[in-house]
GROMACS .gro file of C-alpha atoms in nm:
model
  352
    1MET     CA    1  -2.321   1.796   5.410
    2THR     CA    2  -2.020   1.723   5.191
    3LEU     CA    3  -1.965   1.382   5.037
    4ALA     CA    4  -1.665   1.331   5.268
    5GLU     CA    5  -1.888   1.394   5.568
    6GLN     CA    6  -2.153   1.153   5.436
    7LEU     CA    7  -1.895   0.881   5.379
    8ALA     CA    8  -1.741   0.934   5.722
    9ALA     CA    9  -2.084   0.900   5.885
   10ARG     CA   10  -2.148   0.580   5.690
   11ILE     CA   11  -1.812   0.432   5.793
   12ARG     CA   12  -1.873   0.514   6.158
   13ALA     CA   13  -2.210   0.340   6.135
   14THR     CA   14  -2.120   0.031   5.934
   15GLY     CA   15  -1.740   0.000   5.935
   16PRO     CA   16  -1.462   0.057   5.679
   17MET     CA   17  -1.550   0.046   5.309
   18THR     CA   18  -1.355  -0.107   5.024
   19LEU     CA   19  -1.167   0.116   4.785
   20ALA     CA   20  -1.416   0.013   4.515
   21GLU     CA   21  -1.708   0.133   4.727
   22PHE     CA   22  -1.530   0.462   4.793
   23MET     CA   23  -1.451   0.518   4.424
   24ALA     CA   24  -1.808   0.440   4.321
   25GLU     CA   25  -1.945   0.700   4.562
   26ALA     CA   26  -1.682   0.960   4.475
   27LEU     CA   27  -1.742   0.926   4.102
   28LEU     CA   28  -2.113   0.845   4.072
   29HIS     CA   29  -2.298   0.962   4.384
   30PRO     CA   30  -2.636   1.084   4.250
   31THR     CA   31  -2.595   1.444   4.369
   32LEU     CA   32  -2.232   1.484   4.482
   33GLY     CA   33  -2.039   1.247   4.253
   34TYR     CA   34  -1.764   1.371   4.026
   35TYR     CA   35  -1.917   1.258   3.695
   36THR     CA   36  -2.273   1.352   3.791
   37THR     CA   37  -2.194   1.716   3.869
   38ARG     CA   38  -1.949   1.847   3.609
   39ASP     CA   39  -1.776   1.836   3.271
   40PRO     CA   40  -1.417   1.752   3.375
   41LEU     CA   41  -1.251   1.776   3.031
   42GLY     CA   42  -1.028   2.039   2.878
   43ALA     CA   43  -0.813   2.327   3.001
   44ALA     CA   44  -1.087   2.451   3.234
   45GLY     CA   45  -1.148   2.101   3.372
   46ASP     CA   46  -0.927   1.842   3.534
   47PHE     CA   47  -0.783   1.628   3.253
   48THR     CA   48  -0.760   1.594   2.875
   49THR     CA   49  -0.811   1.276   2.670
   50ALA     CA   50  -0.669   1.178   2.331
   51PRO     CA   51  -0.979   1.281   2.129
   52GLU     CA   52  -0.957   1.630   2.283
   53ILE     CA   53  -0.589   1.654   2.186
   54SER     CA   54  -0.637   1.590   1.813
   55GLN     CA   55  -0.905   1.485   1.567
   56MET     CA   56  -0.655   1.237   1.422
   57PHE     CA   57  -0.707   0.993   1.710
   58GLY     CA   58  -1.076   0.946   1.628
   59GLU     CA   59  -1.013   0.948   1.255
   60MET     CA   60  -0.770   0.657   1.279
   61LEU     CA   61  -1.002   0.449   1.499
   62GLY     CA   62  -1.301   0.532   1.281
   63LEU     CA   63  -1.134   0.409   0.965
   64CYS     CA   64  -1.021   0.098   1.153
   65LEU     CA   65  -1.383   0.023   1.247
   66ALA     CA   66  -1.509   0.092   0.895
   67GLN     CA   67  -1.247  -0.138   0.741
   68THR     CA   68  -1.345  -0.409   0.988
   69TRP     CA   69  -1.707  -0.369   0.873
   70LEU     CA   70  -1.593  -0.413   0.512
   71ASP     CA   71  -1.373  -0.712   0.600
   72GLN     CA   72  -1.672  -0.882   0.762
   73GLY     CA   73  -1.891  -0.846   0.453
   74ALA     CA   74  -2.043  -0.499   0.513
   75PRO     CA   75  -2.359  -0.614   0.699
   76ASP     CA   76  -2.670  -0.403   0.636
   77ALA     CA   77  -2.739  -0.325   1.003
   78VAL     CA   78  -2.463  -0.252   1.253
   79THR     CA   79  -2.455  -0.103   1.603
   80LEU     CA   80  -2.186   0.164   1.635
   81ALA     CA   81  -2.130   0.219   2.008
   82GLU     CA   82  -1.902   0.394   2.250
   83LEU     CA   83  -1.853   0.333   2.620
   84GLY     CA   84  -1.807   0.656   2.815
   85PRO     CA   85  -1.819   0.898   2.519
   86GLY     CA   86  -1.737   1.214   2.717
   87ARG     CA   87  -1.830   1.521   2.515
   88GLY     CA   88  -1.887   1.308   2.204
   89THR     CA   89  -1.563   1.429   2.044
   90LEU     CA   90  -1.426   1.085   1.962
   91MET     CA   91  -1.752   0.966   1.809
   92ALA     CA   92  -1.791   1.288   1.608
   93ASP     CA   93  -1.443   1.235   1.462
   94ILE     CA   94  -1.520   0.868   1.388
   95LEU     CA   95  -1.837   0.964   1.204
   96ARG     CA   96  -1.672   1.244   1.006
   97ALA     CA   97  -1.380   1.023   0.900
   98THR     CA   98  -1.610   0.744   0.780
   99ARG     CA   99  -1.854   0.955   0.576
  100GLY     CA  100  -1.678   0.857   0.256
  101VAL     CA  101  -1.700   0.480   0.314
  102PRO     CA  102  -1.980   0.369   0.078
  103GLY     CA  103  -2.279   0.229   0.266
  104PHE     CA  104  -2.127   0.256   0.613
  105HIS     CA  105  -2.344   0.538   0.746
  106ASP     CA  106  -2.655   0.379   0.598
  107ALA     CA  107  -2.580   0.061   0.795
  108ILE     CA  108  -2.501   0.205   1.137
  109SER     CA  109  -2.721   0.305   1.428
  110LEU     CA  110  -2.550   0.508   1.700
  111HIS     CA  111  -2.561   0.398   2.065
  112LEU     CA  112  -2.384   0.554   2.363
  113VAL     CA  113  -2.326   0.403   2.709
  114GLU     CA  114  -2.301   0.700   2.943
  115ALA     CA  115  -2.370   0.756   3.314
  116SER     CA  116  -2.307   1.131   3.336
  117PRO     CA  117  -2.607   1.365   3.278
  118ALA     CA  118  -2.368   1.649   3.187
  119PHE     CA  119  -2.194   1.437   2.925
  120ARG     CA  120  -2.524   1.306   2.784
  121ALA     CA  121  -2.630   1.665   2.722
  122ALA     CA  122  -2.303   1.744   2.543
  123GLN     CA  123  -2.333   1.429   2.332
  124ALA     CA  124  -2.691   1.512   2.236
  125THR     CA  125  -2.574   1.847   2.098
  126ARG     CA  126  -2.263   1.726   1.918
  127LEU     CA  127  -2.414   1.409   1.769
  128SER     CA  128  -2.770   1.527   1.701
  129ASP     CA  129  -2.746   1.458   1.327
  130TYR     CA  130  -2.705   1.085   1.398
  131ASP     CA  131  -3.005   1.034   1.632
  132PRO     CA  132  -2.810   0.861   1.911
  133SER     CA  133  -2.965   0.635   2.174
  134TRP     CA  134  -2.832   0.621   2.530
  135HIS     CA  135  -2.788   0.320   2.755
  136ASP     CA  136  -2.683   0.262   3.115
  137GLY     CA  137  -2.486  -0.050   3.024
  138VAL     CA  138  -2.376  -0.284   2.747
  139ASP     CA  139  -2.677  -0.511   2.794
  140GLY     CA  140  -2.906  -0.248   2.644
  141LEU     CA  141  -2.727  -0.242   2.309
  142PRO     CA  142  -2.907  -0.390   2.005
  143GLU     CA  143  -2.827  -0.743   1.892
  144ASP     CA  144  -2.684  -0.640   1.551
  145PRO     CA  145  -2.311  -0.681   1.479
  146LEU     CA  146  -2.131  -0.446   1.717
  147LEU     CA  147  -1.857  -0.195   1.635
  148LEU     CA  148  -1.752  -0.056   1.970
  149VAL     CA  149  -1.483   0.177   2.099
  150ALA     CA  150  -1.394   0.251   2.462
  151ASN     CA  151  -1.125   0.511   2.526
  152GLU     CA  152  -1.030   0.575   2.889
  153PHE     CA  153  -1.343   0.397   3.009
  154LEU     CA  154  -1.207   0.100   3.201
  155ASP     CA  155  -0.964   0.313   3.404
  156ALA     CA  156  -1.258   0.488   3.574
  157LEU     CA  157  -1.422   0.165   3.694
  158PRO     CA  158  -1.382   0.119   4.071
  159ILE     CA  159  -1.106  -0.116   4.180
  160ARG     CA  160  -1.025  -0.324   4.486
  161GLN     CA  161  -0.665  -0.325   4.603
  162PHE     CA  162  -0.481  -0.603   4.786
  163ALA     CA  163  -0.133  -0.655   4.933
  164ARG     CA  164   0.021  -1.001   4.943
  165VAL     CA  165   0.070  -1.120   5.302
  166GLY     CA  166   0.194  -1.479   5.327
  167ASP     CA  167  -0.063  -1.704   5.163
  168GLY     CA  168  -0.336  -1.440   5.178
  169TRP     CA  169  -0.422  -1.090   5.065
  170ALA     CA  170  -0.485  -0.785   5.284
  171GLU     CA  171  -0.735  -0.546   5.126
  172THR     CA  172  -0.698  -0.168   5.119
  173LEU     CA  173  -0.993  -0.010   5.301
  174VAL     CA  174  -1.115   0.345   5.364
  175THR     CA  175  -1.178   0.427   5.729
  176VAL     CA  176  -1.208   0.733   5.954
  177THR     CA  177  -0.951   0.885   6.191
  178ASP     CA  178  -0.947   1.209   6.387
  179GLY     CA  179  -0.807   1.373   6.075
  180GLY     CA  180  -1.085   1.250   5.846
  181LEU     CA  181  -1.087   0.975   5.584
  182ALA     CA  182  -0.780   0.751   5.582
  183PHE     CA  183  -0.655   0.431   5.422
  184ALA     CA  184  -0.627   0.114   5.630
  185ARG     CA  185  -0.553  -0.250   5.558
  186GLY     CA  186  -0.777  -0.543   5.639
  187GLU     CA  187  -0.679  -0.882   5.774
  188PRO     CA  188  -0.519  -1.121   5.519
  189VAL     CA  189  -0.767  -1.360   5.360
  190PRO     CA  190  -0.756  -1.595   5.058
  191VAL     CA  191  -0.848  -1.432   4.723
  192PRO     CA  192  -0.839  -1.721   4.472
  193GLU     CA  193  -0.880  -1.502   4.164
  194LEU     CA  194  -0.545  -1.338   4.245
  195ASP     CA  195  -0.351  -1.660   4.283
  196HIS     CA  196  -0.205  -1.632   3.932
  197HIS     CA  197  -0.003  -1.338   4.069
  198ASP     CA  198   0.307  -1.512   4.209
  199VAL     CA  199   0.451  -1.212   4.393
  200ALA     CA  200   0.655  -1.129   4.702
  201ASP     CA  201   0.503  -1.024   5.033
  202GLY     CA  202   0.395  -0.661   5.031
  203THR     CA  203   0.331  -0.651   4.656
  204ILE     CA  204   0.012  -0.464   4.573
  205VAL     CA  205  -0.228  -0.604   4.313
  206GLU     CA  206  -0.548  -0.437   4.197
  207ARG     CA  207  -0.865  -0.603   4.076
  208CYS     CA  208  -1.152  -0.434   3.891
  209PRO     CA  209  -1.476  -0.622   3.973
  210ALA     CA  210  -1.676  -0.449   3.699
  211LEU     CA  211  -1.425  -0.518   3.421
  212VAL     CA  212  -1.513  -0.884   3.373
  213PRO     CA  213  -1.890  -0.834   3.325
  214VAL     CA  214  -1.839  -0.532   3.098
  215VAL     CA  215  -1.580  -0.696   2.875
  216GLY     CA  216  -1.768  -1.028   2.887
  217ALA     CA  217  -2.091  -0.865   2.770
  218VAL     CA  218  -1.908  -0.691   2.486
  219ALA     CA  219  -1.727  -1.013   2.392
  220ALA     CA  220  -2.054  -1.207   2.373
  221ARG     CA  221  -2.184  -0.958   2.114
  222VAL     CA  222  -1.862  -0.923   1.916
  223ALA     CA  223  -1.811  -1.301   1.892
  224THR     CA  224  -2.087  -1.319   1.631
  225GLY     CA  225  -1.993  -1.004   1.437
  226GLY     CA  226  -1.811  -0.675   1.472
  227THR     CA  227  -1.516  -0.565   1.683
  228ALA     CA  228  -1.445  -0.383   2.008
  229ILE     CA  229  -1.142  -0.161   2.065
  230PHE     CA  230  -1.032  -0.075   2.419
  231VAL     CA  231  -0.771   0.201   2.463
  232ASP     CA  232  -0.647   0.295   2.809
  233TYR     CA  233  -0.341   0.346   3.021
  234GLY     CA  234  -0.212   0.037   3.195
  235HIS     CA  235  -0.006  -0.276   3.153
  236TRP     CA  236  -0.021  -0.652   3.110
  237ARG     CA  237  -0.074  -0.804   3.457
  238ALA     CA  238  -0.041  -0.463   3.623
  239GLN     CA  239   0.100  -0.449   3.977
  240GLY     CA  240   0.151  -0.176   4.234
  241ASP     CA  241  -0.063   0.105   4.373
  242THR     CA  242  -0.192   0.284   4.062
  243VAL     CA  243  -0.489   0.471   4.210
  244GLN     CA  244  -0.461   0.838   4.127
  245ALA     CA  245  -0.669   1.151   4.169
  246VAL     CA  246  -0.644   1.458   3.947
  247ARG     CA  247  -0.790   1.803   4.001
  248ALA     CA  248  -0.716   2.100   3.770
  249HIS     CA  249  -0.459   1.888   3.582
  250ALA     CA  250  -0.255   1.822   3.899
  251PRO     CA  251  -0.234   1.514   4.123
  252VAL     CA  252  -0.409   1.531   4.461
  253ASP     CA  253  -0.472   1.296   4.753
  254PRO     CA  254  -0.744   1.049   4.645
  255LEU     CA  255  -0.918   1.097   4.982
  256ASP     CA  256  -0.915   1.477   4.966
  257ALA     CA  257  -1.263   1.622   4.905
  258PRO     CA  258  -1.415   1.316   4.730
  259GLY     CA  259  -1.644   1.408   4.445
  260THR     CA  260  -1.426   1.701   4.336
  261ALA     CA  261  -1.140   1.511   4.165
  262ASP     CA  262  -1.115   1.242   3.901
  263LEU     CA  263  -1.026   0.898   4.037
  264THR     CA  264  -0.871   0.633   3.812
  265ALA     CA  265  -0.646   0.328   3.821
  266HIS     CA  266  -0.428   0.161   3.559
  267VAL     CA  267  -0.599  -0.108   3.355
  268ASP     CA  268  -0.480  -0.468   3.367
  269PHE     CA  269  -0.489  -0.572   3.002
  270GLU     CA  270  -0.438  -0.936   3.093
  271ALA     CA  271  -0.772  -0.915   3.275
  272ILE     CA  272  -0.934  -0.789   2.952
  273ALA     CA  273  -0.789  -1.084   2.758
  274ARG     CA  274  -0.904  -1.329   3.027
  275ALA     CA  275  -1.260  -1.191   3.005
  276ALA     CA  276  -1.274  -1.188   2.623
  277ALA     CA  277  -1.418  -1.536   2.560
  278PRO     CA  278  -1.601  -1.632   2.342
  279ALA     CA  279  -1.452  -1.358   2.121
  280ALA     CA  280  -1.101  -1.373   1.982
  281VAL     CA  281  -0.859  -1.120   2.128
  282THR     CA  282  -0.558  -0.947   1.977
  283PRO     CA  283  -0.226  -0.896   2.152
  284MET     CA  284  -0.200  -0.578   2.357
  285ILE     CA  285  -0.038  -0.301   2.153
  286ARG     CA  286   0.105   0.038   2.242
  287GLN     CA  287  -0.114   0.330   2.137
  288GLY     CA  288   0.166   0.497   1.943
  289VAL     CA  289   0.238   0.182   1.743
  290LEU     CA  290  -0.131   0.128   1.665
  291LEU     CA  291  -0.182   0.485   1.545
  292GLU     CA  292   0.131   0.469   1.330
  293ARG     CA  293   0.012   0.143   1.169
  294LEU     CA  294  -0.324   0.305   1.097
  295GLY     CA  295  -0.155   0.594   0.915
  296ILE     CA  296  -0.154   0.883   1.160
  297THR     CA  297   0.176   1.029   1.041
  298ALA     CA  298   0.058   1.055   0.680
  299ARG     CA  299  -0.264   1.216   0.805
  300ALA     CA  300  -0.064   1.457   1.023
  301GLN     CA  301   0.150   1.559   0.728
  302ALA     CA  302  -0.155   1.617   0.510
  303LEU     CA  303  -0.321   1.837   0.772
  304ALA     CA  304   0.003   2.028   0.837
  305ARG     CA  305   0.018   2.148   0.476
  306SER     CA  306  -0.278   2.380   0.537
  307LEU     CA  307  -0.143   2.518   0.866
  308ASP     CA  308   0.128   2.765   0.962
  309GLY     CA  309   0.264   2.946   1.264
  310ALA     CA  310   0.120   2.862   1.605
  311GLU     CA  311  -0.150   2.637   1.458
  312ARG     CA  312   0.108   2.423   1.284
  313ASP     CA  313   0.323   2.405   1.598
  314ALA     CA  314   0.022   2.295   1.805
  315HIS     CA  315  -0.068   2.032   1.545
  316ILE     CA  316   0.285   1.889   1.548
  317ALA     CA  317   0.285   1.885   1.928
  318ALA     CA  318  -0.051   1.702   1.933
  319HIS     CA  319   0.079   1.434   1.695
  320ARG     CA  320   0.386   1.387   1.914
  321ARG     CA  321   0.176   1.368   2.230
  322LEU     CA  322  -0.038   1.088   2.088
  323VAL     CA  323   0.242   0.867   1.952
  324HIS     CA  324   0.576   0.944   2.116
  325PRO     CA  325   0.696   0.679   2.363
  326ALA     CA  326   0.782   0.946   2.621
  327GLU     CA  327   0.427   1.086   2.613
  328MET     CA  328   0.104   0.889   2.553
  329GLY     CA  329   0.250   0.652   2.294
  330ASP     CA  330   0.379   0.388   2.537
  331LEU     CA  331   0.177   0.453   2.853
  332PHE     CA  332  -0.152   0.398   2.669
  333LYS     CA  333  -0.223   0.055   2.527
  334ALA     CA  334  -0.492  -0.094   2.303
  335ILE     CA  335  -0.649  -0.435   2.263
  336ALA     CA  336  -0.929  -0.553   2.034
  337LEU     CA  337  -1.195  -0.824   2.041
  338TYR     CA  338  -1.330  -0.978   1.721
  339PRO     CA  339  -1.514  -1.291   1.594
  340PRO     CA  340  -1.314  -1.615   1.596
  341GLY     CA  341  -1.204  -1.697   1.242
  342ALA     CA  342  -1.239  -1.336   1.119
  343PRO     CA  343  -0.936  -1.122   1.037
  344PRO     CA  344  -0.825  -0.902   1.327
  345PRO     CA  345  -0.894  -0.529   1.295
  346PRO     CA  346  -0.639  -0.328   1.095
  347GLY     CA  347  -0.338  -0.228   1.301
  348PHE     CA  348  -0.384  -0.517   1.544
  349ASP     CA  349  -0.263  -0.789   1.308
  350ALA     CA  350   0.081  -0.831   1.466
  351SER     CA  351   0.214  -0.816   1.820
  352ALA     CA  352   0.402  -0.512   1.947
   0.00000   0.00000   0.00000
């Protein structure tokens, strides 16, 4: 039985499910979920992330984390962690870029929060020299000062979606018709946590239930030492229907063959900032601006000197893809959490 058939049977038995319930099953079903059955990255997969585009992305973030460690007095024991590390490419680049920082590698222990068995296996191979530990959630991380990075992690958390109807909100649901799975809309009800959205009737607003506990748990650790950097695509107080499905690098219907396509939604960076207490939080910044402040162009020029022909062209294209406003530079944003009273991480020290 396919996952679509299982979900249809469940809906017939118990009624329509929320979009968040549907996304959770489609992505993480134990035997038929997207992330539990495949490696979706790269040309042969469904999508490509910044670390897979160029090593420079991880190098810039790694040096940012290492400088933060120095700025906070270079503590002897630090947890270096990543949420949703994929193949381990970003963390491998972070570790390579920071090898020359005196004392940094002696201080860190490596911890990875990962749900996918396929990705855990890839991480074990790529990061074997650093003896990583794996966790199902943030709560399992050690109590030492925390240096954490999360790239395209929050966008994969299941979301609930609501449309403003008068004084209430009508939720997007997944139901069954003669043609299979279909979207429907529930009856309008009050949703107090959305009341700060003063919007016209029909406006769609999305809420990620898991974002607050994840960011809150990270903030509680970072408030006493370290920093956390979140990079994702999204906006401040995001609005509209942003749920998207991708298969083989092309958009598809989110309800088509669940478990075989990546499902994501844009991240509301205001929600991250709201969940950041007791840590301090930086302004949201565009990815391209952050990488430029951290020195990516100088690094790109240095690497280009040893390249020629097609390799050099690909390198230049990768740099452009990461920073140009028309590509990932503006669509992707970053925000950082850090201890109150400490200097913000490099690159985040002014609004943009």
